PDB file of C-alpha atoms (C1' of nucleotides) in Angstrom:
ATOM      1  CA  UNK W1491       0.885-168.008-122.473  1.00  0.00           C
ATOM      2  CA  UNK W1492       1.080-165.131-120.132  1.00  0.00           C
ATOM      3  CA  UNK W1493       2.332-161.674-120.900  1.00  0.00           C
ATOM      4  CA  UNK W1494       2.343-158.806-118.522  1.00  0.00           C
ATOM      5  CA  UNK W1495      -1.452-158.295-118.529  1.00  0.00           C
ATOM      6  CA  UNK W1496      -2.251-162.037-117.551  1.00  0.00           C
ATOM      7  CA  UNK W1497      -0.170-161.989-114.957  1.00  0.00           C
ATOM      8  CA  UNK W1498      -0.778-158.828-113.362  1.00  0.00           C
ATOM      9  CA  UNK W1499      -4.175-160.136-113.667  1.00  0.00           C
ATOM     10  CA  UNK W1500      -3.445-162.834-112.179  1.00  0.00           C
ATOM     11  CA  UNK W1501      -1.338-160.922-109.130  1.00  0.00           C
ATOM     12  CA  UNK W1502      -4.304-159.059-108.606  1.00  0.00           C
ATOM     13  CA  UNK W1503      -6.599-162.189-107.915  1.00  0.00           C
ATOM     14  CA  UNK W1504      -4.428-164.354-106.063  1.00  0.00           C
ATOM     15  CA  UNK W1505      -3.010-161.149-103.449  1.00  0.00           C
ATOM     16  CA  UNK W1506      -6.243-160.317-101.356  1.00  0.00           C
ATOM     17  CA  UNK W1507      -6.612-164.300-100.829  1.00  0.00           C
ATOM     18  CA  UNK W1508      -2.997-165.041-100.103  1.00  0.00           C
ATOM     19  CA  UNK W1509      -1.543-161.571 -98.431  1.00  0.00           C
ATOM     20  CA  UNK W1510      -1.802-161.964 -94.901  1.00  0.00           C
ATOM     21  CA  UNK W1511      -2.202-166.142 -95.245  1.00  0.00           C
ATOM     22  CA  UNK W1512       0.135-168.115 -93.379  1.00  0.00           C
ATOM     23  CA  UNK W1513       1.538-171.144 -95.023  1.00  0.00           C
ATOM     24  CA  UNK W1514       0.519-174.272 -93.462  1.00  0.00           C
ATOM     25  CA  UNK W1515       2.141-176.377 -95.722  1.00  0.00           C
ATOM     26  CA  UNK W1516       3.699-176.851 -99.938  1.00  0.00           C
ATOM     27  CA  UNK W1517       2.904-179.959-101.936  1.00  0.00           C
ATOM     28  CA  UNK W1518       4.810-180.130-104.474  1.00  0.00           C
ATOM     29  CA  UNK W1519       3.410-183.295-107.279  1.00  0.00           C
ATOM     30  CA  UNK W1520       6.021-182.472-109.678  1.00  0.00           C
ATOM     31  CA  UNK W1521       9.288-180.725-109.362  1.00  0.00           C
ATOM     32  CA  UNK W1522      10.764-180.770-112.974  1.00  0.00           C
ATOM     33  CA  UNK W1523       9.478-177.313-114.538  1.00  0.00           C
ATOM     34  CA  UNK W1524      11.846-174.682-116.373  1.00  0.00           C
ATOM     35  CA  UNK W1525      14.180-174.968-113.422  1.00  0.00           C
ATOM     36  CA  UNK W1526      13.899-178.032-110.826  1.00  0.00           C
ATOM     37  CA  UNK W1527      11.954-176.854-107.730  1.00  0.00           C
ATOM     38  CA  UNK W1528      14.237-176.475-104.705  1.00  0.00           C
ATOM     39  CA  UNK W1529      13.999-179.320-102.638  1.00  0.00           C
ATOM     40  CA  UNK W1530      14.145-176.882 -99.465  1.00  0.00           C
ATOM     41  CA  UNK W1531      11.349-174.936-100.174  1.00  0.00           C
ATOM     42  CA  UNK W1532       8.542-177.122 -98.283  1.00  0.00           C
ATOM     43  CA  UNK W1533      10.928-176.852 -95.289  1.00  0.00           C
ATOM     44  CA  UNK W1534      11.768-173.391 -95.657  1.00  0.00           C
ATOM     45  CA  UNK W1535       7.809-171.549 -96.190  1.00  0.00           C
ATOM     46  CA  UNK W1536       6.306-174.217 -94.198  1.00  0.00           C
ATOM     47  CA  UNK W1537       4.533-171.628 -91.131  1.00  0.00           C
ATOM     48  CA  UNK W1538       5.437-168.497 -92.716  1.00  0.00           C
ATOM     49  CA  UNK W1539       2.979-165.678 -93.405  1.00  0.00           C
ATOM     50  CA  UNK W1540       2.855-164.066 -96.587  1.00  0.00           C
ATOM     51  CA  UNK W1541       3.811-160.368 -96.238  1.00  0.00           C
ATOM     52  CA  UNK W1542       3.496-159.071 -99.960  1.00  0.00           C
ATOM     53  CA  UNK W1543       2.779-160.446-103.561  1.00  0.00           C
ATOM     54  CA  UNK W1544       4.132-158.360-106.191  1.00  0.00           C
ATOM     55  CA  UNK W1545       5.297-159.010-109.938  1.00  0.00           C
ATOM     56  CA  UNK W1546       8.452-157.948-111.593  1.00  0.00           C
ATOM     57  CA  UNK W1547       8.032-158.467-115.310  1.00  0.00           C
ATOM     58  CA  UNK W1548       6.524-161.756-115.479  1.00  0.00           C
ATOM     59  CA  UNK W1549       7.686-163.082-112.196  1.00  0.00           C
ATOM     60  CA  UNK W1550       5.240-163.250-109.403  1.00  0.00           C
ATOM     61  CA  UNK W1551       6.613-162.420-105.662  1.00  0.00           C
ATOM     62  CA  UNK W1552       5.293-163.722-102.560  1.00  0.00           C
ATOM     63  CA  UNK W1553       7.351-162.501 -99.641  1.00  0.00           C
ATOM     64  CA  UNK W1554       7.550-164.293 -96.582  1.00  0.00           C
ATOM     65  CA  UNK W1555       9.899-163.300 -93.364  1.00  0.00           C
ATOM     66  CA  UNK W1556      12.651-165.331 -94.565  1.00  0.00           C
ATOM     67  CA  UNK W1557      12.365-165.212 -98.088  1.00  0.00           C
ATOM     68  CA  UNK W1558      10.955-164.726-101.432  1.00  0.00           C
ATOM     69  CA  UNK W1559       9.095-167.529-103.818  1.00  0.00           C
ATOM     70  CA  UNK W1560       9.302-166.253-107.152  1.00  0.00           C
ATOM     71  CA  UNK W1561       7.222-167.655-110.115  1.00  0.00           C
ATOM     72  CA  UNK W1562       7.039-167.789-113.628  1.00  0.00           C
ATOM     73  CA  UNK W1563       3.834-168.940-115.902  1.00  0.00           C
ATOM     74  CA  UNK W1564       5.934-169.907-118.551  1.00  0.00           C
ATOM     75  CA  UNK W1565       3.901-170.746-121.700  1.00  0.00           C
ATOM     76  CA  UNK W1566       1.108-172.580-120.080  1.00  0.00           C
ATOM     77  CA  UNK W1567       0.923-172.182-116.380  1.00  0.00           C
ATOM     78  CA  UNK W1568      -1.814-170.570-114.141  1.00  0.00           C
ATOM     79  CA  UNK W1569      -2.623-170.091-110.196  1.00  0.00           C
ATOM     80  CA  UNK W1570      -5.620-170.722-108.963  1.00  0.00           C
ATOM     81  CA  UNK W1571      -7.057-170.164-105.576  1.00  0.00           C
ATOM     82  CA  UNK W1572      -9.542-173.528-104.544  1.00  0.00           C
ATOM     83  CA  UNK W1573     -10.276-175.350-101.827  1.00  0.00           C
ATOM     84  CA  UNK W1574      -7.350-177.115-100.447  1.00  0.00           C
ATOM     85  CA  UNK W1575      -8.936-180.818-100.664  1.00  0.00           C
ATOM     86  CA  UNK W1576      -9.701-180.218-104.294  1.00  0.00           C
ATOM     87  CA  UNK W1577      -8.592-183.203-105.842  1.00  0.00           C
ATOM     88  CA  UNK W1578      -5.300-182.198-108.167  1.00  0.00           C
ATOM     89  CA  UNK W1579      -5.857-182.591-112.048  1.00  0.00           C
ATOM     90  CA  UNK W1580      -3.364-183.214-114.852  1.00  0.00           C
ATOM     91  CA  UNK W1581      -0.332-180.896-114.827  1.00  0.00           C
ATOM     92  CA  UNK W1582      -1.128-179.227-111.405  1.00  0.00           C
ATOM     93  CA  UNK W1583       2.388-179.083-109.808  1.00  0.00           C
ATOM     94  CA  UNK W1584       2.471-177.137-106.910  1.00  0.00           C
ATOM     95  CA  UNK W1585       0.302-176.301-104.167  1.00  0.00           C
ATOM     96  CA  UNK W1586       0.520-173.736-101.214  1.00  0.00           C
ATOM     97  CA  UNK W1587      -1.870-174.743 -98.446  1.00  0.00           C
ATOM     98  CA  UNK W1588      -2.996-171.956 -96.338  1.00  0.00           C
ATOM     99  CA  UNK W1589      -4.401-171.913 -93.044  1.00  0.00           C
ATOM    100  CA  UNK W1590      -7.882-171.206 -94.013  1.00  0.00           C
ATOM    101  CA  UNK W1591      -7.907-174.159 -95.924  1.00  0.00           C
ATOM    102  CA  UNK W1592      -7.285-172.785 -99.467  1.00  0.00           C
ATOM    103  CA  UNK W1593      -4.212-173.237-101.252  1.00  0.00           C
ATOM    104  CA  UNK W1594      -2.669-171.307-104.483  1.00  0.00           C
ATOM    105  CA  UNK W1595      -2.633-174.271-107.037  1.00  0.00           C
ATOM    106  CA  UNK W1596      -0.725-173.997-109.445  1.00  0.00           C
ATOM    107  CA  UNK W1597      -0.825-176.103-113.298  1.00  0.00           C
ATOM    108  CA  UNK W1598       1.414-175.890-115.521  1.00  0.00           C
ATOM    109  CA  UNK W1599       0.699-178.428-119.048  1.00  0.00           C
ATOM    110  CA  UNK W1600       4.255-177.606-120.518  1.00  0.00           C
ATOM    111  CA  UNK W1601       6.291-177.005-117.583  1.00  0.00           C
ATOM    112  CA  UNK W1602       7.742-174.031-119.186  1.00  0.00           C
ATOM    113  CA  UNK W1603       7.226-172.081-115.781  1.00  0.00           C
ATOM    114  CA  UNK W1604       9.095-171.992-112.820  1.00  0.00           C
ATOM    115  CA  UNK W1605       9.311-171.789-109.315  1.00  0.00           C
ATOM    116  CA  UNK W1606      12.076-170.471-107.035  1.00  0.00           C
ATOM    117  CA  UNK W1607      13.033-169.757-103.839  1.00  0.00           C
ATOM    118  CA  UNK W1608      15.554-167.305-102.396  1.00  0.00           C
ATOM    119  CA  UNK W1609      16.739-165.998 -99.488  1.00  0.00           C
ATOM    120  CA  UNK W1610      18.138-162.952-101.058  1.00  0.00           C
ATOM    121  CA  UNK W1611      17.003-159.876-101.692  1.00  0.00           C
ATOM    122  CA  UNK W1612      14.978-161.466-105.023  1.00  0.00           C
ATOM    123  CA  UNK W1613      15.810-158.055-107.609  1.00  0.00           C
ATOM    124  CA  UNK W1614      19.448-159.441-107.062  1.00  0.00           C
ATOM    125  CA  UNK W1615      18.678-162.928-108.646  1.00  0.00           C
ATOM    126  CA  UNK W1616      20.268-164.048-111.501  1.00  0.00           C
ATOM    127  CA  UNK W1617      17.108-164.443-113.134  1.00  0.00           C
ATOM    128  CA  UNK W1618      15.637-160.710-112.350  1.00  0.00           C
ATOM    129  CA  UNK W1619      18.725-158.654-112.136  1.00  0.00           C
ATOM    130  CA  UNK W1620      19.501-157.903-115.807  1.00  0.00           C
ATOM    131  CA  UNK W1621      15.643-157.107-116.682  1.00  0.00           C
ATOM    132  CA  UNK W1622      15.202-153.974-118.501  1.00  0.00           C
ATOM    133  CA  UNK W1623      12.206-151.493-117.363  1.00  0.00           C
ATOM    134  CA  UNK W1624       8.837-152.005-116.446  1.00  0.00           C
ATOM    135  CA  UNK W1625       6.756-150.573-119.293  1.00  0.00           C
ATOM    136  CA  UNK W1626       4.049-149.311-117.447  1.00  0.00           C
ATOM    137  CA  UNK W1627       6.447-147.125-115.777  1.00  0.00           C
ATOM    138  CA  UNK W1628       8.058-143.760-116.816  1.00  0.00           C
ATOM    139  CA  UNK W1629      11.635-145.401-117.244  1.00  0.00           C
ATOM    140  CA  UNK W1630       9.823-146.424-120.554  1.00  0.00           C
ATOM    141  CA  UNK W1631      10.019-143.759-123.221  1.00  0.00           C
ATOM    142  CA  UNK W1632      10.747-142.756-127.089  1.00  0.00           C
ATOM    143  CA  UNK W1633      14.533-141.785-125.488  1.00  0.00           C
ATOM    144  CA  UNK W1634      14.720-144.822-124.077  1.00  0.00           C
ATOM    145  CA  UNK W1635      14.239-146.944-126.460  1.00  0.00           C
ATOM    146  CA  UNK W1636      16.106-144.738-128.883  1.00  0.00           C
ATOM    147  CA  UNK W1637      19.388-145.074-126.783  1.00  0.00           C
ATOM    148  CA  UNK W1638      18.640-148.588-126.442  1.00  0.00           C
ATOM    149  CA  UNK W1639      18.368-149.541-130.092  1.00  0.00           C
ATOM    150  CA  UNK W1640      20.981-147.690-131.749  1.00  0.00           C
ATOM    151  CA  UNK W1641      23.657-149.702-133.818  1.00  0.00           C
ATOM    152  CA  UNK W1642      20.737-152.304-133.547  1.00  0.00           C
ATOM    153  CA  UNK W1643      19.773-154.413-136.738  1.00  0.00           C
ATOM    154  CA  UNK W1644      17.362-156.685-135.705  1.00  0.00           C
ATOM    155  CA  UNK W1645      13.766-156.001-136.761  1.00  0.00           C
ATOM    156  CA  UNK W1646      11.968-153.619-133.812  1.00  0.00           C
ATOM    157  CA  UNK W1647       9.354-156.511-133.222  1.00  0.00           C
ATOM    158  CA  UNK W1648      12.312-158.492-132.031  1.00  0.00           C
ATOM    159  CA  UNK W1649      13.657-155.828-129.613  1.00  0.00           C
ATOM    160  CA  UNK W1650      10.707-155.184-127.740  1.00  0.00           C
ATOM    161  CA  UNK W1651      10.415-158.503-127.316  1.00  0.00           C
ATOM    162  CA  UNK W1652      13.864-158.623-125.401  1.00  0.00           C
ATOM    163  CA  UNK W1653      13.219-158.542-121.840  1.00  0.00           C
ATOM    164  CA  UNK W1654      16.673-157.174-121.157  1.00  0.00           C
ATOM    165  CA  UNK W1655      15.362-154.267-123.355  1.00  0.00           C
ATOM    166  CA  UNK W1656      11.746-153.649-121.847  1.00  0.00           C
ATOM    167  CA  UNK W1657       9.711-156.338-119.749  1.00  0.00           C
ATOM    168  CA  UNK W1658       6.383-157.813-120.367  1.00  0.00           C
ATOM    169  CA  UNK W1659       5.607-157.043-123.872  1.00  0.00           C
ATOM    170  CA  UNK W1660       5.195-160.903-125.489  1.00  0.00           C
ATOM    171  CA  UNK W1661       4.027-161.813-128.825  1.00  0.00           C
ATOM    172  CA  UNK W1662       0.626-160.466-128.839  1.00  0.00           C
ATOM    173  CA  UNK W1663       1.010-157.479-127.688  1.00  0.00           C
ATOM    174  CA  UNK W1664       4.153-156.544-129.797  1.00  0.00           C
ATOM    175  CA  UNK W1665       2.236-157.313-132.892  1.00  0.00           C
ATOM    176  CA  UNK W1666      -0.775-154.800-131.317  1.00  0.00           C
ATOM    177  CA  UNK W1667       1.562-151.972-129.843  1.00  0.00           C
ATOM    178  CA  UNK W1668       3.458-152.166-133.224  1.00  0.00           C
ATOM    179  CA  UNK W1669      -0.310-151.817-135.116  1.00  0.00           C
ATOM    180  CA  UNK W1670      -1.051-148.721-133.178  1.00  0.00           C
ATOM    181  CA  UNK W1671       2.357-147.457-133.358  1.00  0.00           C
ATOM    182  CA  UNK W1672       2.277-148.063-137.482  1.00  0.00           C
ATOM    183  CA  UNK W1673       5.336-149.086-137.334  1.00  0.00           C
ATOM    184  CA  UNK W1674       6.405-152.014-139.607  1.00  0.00           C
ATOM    185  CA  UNK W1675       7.276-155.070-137.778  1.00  0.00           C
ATOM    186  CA  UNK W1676      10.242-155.628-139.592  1.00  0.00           C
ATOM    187  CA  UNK W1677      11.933-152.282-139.368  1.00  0.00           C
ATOM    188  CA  UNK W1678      15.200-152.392-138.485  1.00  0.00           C
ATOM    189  CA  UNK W1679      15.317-151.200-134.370  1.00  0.00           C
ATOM    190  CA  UNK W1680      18.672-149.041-135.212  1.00  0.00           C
ATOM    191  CA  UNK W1681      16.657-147.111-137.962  1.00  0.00           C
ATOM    192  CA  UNK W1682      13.724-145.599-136.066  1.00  0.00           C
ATOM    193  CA  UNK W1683      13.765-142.185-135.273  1.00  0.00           C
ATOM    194  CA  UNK W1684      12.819-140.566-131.938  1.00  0.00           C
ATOM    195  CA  UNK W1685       9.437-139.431-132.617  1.00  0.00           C
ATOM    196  CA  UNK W1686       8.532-143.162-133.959  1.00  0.00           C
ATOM    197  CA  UNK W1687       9.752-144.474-130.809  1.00  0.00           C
ATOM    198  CA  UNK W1688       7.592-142.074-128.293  1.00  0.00           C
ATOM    199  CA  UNK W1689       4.342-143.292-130.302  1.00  0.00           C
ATOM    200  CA  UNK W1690       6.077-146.742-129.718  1.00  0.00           C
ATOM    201  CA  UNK W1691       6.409-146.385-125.869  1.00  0.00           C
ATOM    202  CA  UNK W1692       2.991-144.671-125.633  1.00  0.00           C
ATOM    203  CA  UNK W1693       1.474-147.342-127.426  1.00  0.00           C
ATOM    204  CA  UNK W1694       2.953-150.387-125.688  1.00  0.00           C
ATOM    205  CA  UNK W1695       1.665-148.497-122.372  1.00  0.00           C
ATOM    206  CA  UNK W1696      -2.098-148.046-123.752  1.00  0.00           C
ATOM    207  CA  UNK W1697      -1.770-151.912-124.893  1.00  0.00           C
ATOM    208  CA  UNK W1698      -0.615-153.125-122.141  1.00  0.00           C
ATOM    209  CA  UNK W1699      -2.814-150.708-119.314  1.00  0.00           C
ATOM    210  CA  UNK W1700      -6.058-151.145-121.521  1.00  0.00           C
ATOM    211  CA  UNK W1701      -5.500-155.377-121.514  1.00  0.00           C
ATOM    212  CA  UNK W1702      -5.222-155.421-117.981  1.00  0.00           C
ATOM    213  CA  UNK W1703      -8.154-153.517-117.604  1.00  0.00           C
ATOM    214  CA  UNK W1704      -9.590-156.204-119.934  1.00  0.00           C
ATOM    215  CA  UNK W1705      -7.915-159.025-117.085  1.00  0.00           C
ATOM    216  CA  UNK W1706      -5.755-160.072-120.182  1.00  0.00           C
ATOM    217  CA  UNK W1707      -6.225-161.925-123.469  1.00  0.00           C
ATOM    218  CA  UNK W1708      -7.265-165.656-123.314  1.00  0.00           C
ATOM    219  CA  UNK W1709      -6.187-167.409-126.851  1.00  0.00           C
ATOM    220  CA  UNK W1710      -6.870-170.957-125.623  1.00  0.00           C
ATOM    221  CA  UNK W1711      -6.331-171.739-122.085  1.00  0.00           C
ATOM    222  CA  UNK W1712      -5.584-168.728-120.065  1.00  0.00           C
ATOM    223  CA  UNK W1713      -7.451-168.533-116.514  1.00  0.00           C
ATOM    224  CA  UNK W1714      -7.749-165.848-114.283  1.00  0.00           C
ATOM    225  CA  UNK W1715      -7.148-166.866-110.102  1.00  0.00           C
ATOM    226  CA  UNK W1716     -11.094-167.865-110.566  1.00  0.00           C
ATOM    227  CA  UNK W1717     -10.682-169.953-113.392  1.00  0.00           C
ATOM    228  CA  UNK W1718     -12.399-167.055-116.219  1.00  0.00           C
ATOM    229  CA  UNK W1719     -10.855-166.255-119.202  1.00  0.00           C
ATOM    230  CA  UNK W1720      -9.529-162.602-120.155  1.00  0.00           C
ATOM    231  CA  UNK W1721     -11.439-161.146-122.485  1.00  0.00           C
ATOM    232  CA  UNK W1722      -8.981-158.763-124.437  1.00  0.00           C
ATOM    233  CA  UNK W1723      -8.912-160.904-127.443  1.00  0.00           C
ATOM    234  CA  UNK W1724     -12.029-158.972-128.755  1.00  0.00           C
ATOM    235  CA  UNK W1725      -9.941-156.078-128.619  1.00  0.00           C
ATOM    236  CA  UNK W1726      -7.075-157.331-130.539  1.00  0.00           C
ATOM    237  CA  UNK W1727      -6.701-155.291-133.840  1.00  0.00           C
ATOM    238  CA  UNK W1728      -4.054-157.436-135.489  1.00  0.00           C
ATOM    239  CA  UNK W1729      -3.280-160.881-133.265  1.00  0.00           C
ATOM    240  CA  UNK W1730      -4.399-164.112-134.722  1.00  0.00           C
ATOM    241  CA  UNK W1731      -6.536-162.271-137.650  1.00  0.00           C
ATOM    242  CA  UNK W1732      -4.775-163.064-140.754  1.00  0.00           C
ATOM    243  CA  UNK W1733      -7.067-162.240-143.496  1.00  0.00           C
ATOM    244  CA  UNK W1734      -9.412-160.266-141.987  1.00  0.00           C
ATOM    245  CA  UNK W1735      -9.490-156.805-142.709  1.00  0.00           C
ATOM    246  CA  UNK W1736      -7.823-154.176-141.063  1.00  0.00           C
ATOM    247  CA  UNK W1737     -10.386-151.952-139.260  1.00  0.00           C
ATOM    248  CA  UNK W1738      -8.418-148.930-140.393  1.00  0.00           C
ATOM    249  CA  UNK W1739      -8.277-149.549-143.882  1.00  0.00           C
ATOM    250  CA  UNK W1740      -9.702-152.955-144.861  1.00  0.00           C
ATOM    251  CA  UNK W1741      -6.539-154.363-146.465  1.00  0.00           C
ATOM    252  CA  UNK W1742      -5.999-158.263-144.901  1.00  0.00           C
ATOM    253  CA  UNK W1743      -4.289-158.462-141.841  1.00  0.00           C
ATOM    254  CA  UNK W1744      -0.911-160.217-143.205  1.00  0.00           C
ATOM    255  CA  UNK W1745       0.753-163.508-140.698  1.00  0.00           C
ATOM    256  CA  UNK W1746       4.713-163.493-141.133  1.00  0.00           C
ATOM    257  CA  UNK W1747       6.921-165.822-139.293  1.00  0.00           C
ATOM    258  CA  UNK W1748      10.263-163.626-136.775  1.00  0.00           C
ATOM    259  CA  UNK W1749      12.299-165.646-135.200  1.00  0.00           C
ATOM    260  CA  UNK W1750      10.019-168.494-135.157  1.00  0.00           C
ATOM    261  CA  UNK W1751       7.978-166.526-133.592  1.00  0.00           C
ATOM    262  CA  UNK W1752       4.144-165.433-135.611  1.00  0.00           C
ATOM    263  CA  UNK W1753       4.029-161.999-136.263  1.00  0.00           C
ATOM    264  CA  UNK W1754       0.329-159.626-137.866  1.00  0.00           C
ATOM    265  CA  UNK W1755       0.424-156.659-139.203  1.00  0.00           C
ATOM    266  CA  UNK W1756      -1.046-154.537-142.032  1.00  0.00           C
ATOM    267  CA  UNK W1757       1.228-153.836-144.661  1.00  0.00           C
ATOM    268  CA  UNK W1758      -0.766-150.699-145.573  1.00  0.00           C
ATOM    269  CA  UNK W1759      -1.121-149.260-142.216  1.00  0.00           C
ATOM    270  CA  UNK W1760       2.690-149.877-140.753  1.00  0.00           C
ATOM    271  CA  UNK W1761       5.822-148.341-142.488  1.00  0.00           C
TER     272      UNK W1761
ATOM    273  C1'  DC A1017      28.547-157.937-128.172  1.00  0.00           C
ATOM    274  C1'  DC A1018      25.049-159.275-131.524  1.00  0.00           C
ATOM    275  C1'  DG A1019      21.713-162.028-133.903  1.00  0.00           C
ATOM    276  C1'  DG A1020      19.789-166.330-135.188  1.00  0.00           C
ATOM    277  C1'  DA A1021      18.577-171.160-134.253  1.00  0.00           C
ATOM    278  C1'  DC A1022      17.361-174.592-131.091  1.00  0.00           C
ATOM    279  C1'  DG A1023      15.408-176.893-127.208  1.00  0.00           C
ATOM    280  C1'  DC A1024      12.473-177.552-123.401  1.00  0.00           C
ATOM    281  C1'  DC A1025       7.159-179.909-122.854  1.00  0.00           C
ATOM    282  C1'  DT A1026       2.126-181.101-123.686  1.00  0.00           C
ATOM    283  C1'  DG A1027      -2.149-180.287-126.006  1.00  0.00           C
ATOM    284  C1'  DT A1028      -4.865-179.112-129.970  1.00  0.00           C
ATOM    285  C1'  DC A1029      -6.095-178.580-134.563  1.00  0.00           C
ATOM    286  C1'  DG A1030      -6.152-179.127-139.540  1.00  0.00           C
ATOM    287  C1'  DG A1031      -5.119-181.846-143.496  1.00  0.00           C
ATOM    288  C1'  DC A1032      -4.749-186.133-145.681  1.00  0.00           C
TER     289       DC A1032
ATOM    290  C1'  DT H 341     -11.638-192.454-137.913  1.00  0.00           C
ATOM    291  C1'  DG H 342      -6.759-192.064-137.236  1.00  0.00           C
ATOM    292  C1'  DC H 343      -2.347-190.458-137.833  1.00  0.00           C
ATOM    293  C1'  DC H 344       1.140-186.792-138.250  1.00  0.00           C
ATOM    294  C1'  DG H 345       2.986-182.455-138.628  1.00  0.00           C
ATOM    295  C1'  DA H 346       2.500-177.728-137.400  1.00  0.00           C
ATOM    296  C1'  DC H 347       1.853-174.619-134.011  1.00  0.00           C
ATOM    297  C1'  DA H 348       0.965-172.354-129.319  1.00  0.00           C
ATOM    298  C1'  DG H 349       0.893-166.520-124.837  1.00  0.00           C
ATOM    299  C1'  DG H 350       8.452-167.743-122.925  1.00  0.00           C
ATOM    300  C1'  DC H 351      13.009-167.648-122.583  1.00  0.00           C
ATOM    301  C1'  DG H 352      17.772-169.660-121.612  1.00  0.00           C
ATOM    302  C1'  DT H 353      21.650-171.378-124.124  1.00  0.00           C
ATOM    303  C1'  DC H 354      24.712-172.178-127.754  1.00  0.00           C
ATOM    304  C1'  DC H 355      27.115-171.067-131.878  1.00  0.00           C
ATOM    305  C1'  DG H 356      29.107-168.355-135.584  1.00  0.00           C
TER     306       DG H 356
END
DNA sequence: CCGGACGCCTGTCGGC
DNA sequence: TGCCGACAGGCGTCCG
């Protein structure tokens, strides 16, 4: 489910209520998501304050004194900020109980999510080391991704999709950074010149910057830390409208399968 | 190293 | 109405 936007979105509704909190206690109902949920954790957070919350690509980071927990949304997951007797429905796994009695809830239906704990310093874990760039920052540019990509055959929608390339940008918004770009999904990512990948990198930034502004895109199930949708999806130019006409030229918005993965484009508009 | 396929899960939706 | 396959916002792993 969430890409970069939803959960920055989400960072940014969960931090005033949590930054500063101290953790009275972690309930976990369910410990078998992506990765098992450390069985010290409870133990370890229990009566530590939260110092910081910060995201690295689509991890979450909530620093305590003695360590980090790091989360993933996975497909399906959201955090929510409710009353800490709230009764728990379906699929919510995880809750951190805070001393003002609220706790960060979080549900995950698919359990493609995850979280960790470390006591390390957390851009050294296996799981955030290798990342490539933020691409709201400046290490993401047309040279960049030109270095990046050359020798490369696999089809450009593909290789901004590769986190080890360039974080964040998930299947909606490569399909709508690749629209504004006009660059053809398929193109192979060793083929694109220089100037094709500067419109690339400045389009994946106004994408991705304008959808936050929007608190993300809700598809189906997407909540924000107060349970609202995003409402970017109304801004989407090419994701999940096959057949309707492109608003540049009116030719149908065409739906092609990429490593298993839906792709949209217009086939007049992107070369 | 690279690229492609698969698997992990549950919920929803469309077609028959 | 009910069943069944397809598909869904991610990403690690395996294989050739």
């Amino acid at each position: 489910m969430p890409e970069l936007p939803e959960v920055e979105t989400t960072l940014r509704g969960i931090a005033p209520h949590i930054v500063g909190r101290t953790v009275r206690k972690v309930v976990v109902r369910e410990r078998r998501l992506r990765w098992p949920i450390s069985r010290t954790l409870q133990s370890a957070v229990r009566g530590q304050p939260i110092s910081a919350a910060s995201r690295r690509a689509k991890y979450l980071l909530l620093t305590t004194p003695a360590g980090t927990i790091v989360i993933h949304l996975g497909m399906s997951g959201s955090l929510r900020i409710v009353p800490a007797d709230t009764p728990p429905q379906a699929h919510d796994h995880l809750d951190i109980v805070f001393d003002n009695g609220r706790c960060l809830r979080l549900r995950d239906p698919r359990r493609f999510g995850a979280v960790l704990w470390t006591v390390r310093d957390p851009m050294t874990h296996a799981r955030l080391r290798d990342l490539g760039p933020e691409p709201l920052s400046d290490a993401l540019s047309g040279d960049y991704l030109l270095a990046r990509s050359r020798g490369r055959r696999l089809a450009v929608k593909q290789f901004i999709m590769d986190s080890h390339v360039v974080v964040g940008v998930g299947n909606i918004y490569a399909s709508e950074a690749l629209y504004l770009a006009r660059i053809h999904p398929k193109c192979a990512a060793g083929r694109i010149t220089r100037q094709r990948y500067t419109q690339l990198a400045d389009a994946i930034k106004a994408v991705l910057g304008k959808a936050i502004g929007f608190g993300g895109t809700t598809l189906r199930d997407f909540t924000n830390s107060d349970g609202r949708p995003g409402y970017f999806r109304n801004q989407l130019c090419v994701y999940d409208r096959a057949g309707e006409p492109c608003e540049q030229c009116g030719t149908q918005i065409r739906k092609i399968q990429q490593g298993q993965r839906a792709t949209y484009y217009c086939s007049k508009c992107q070369h």
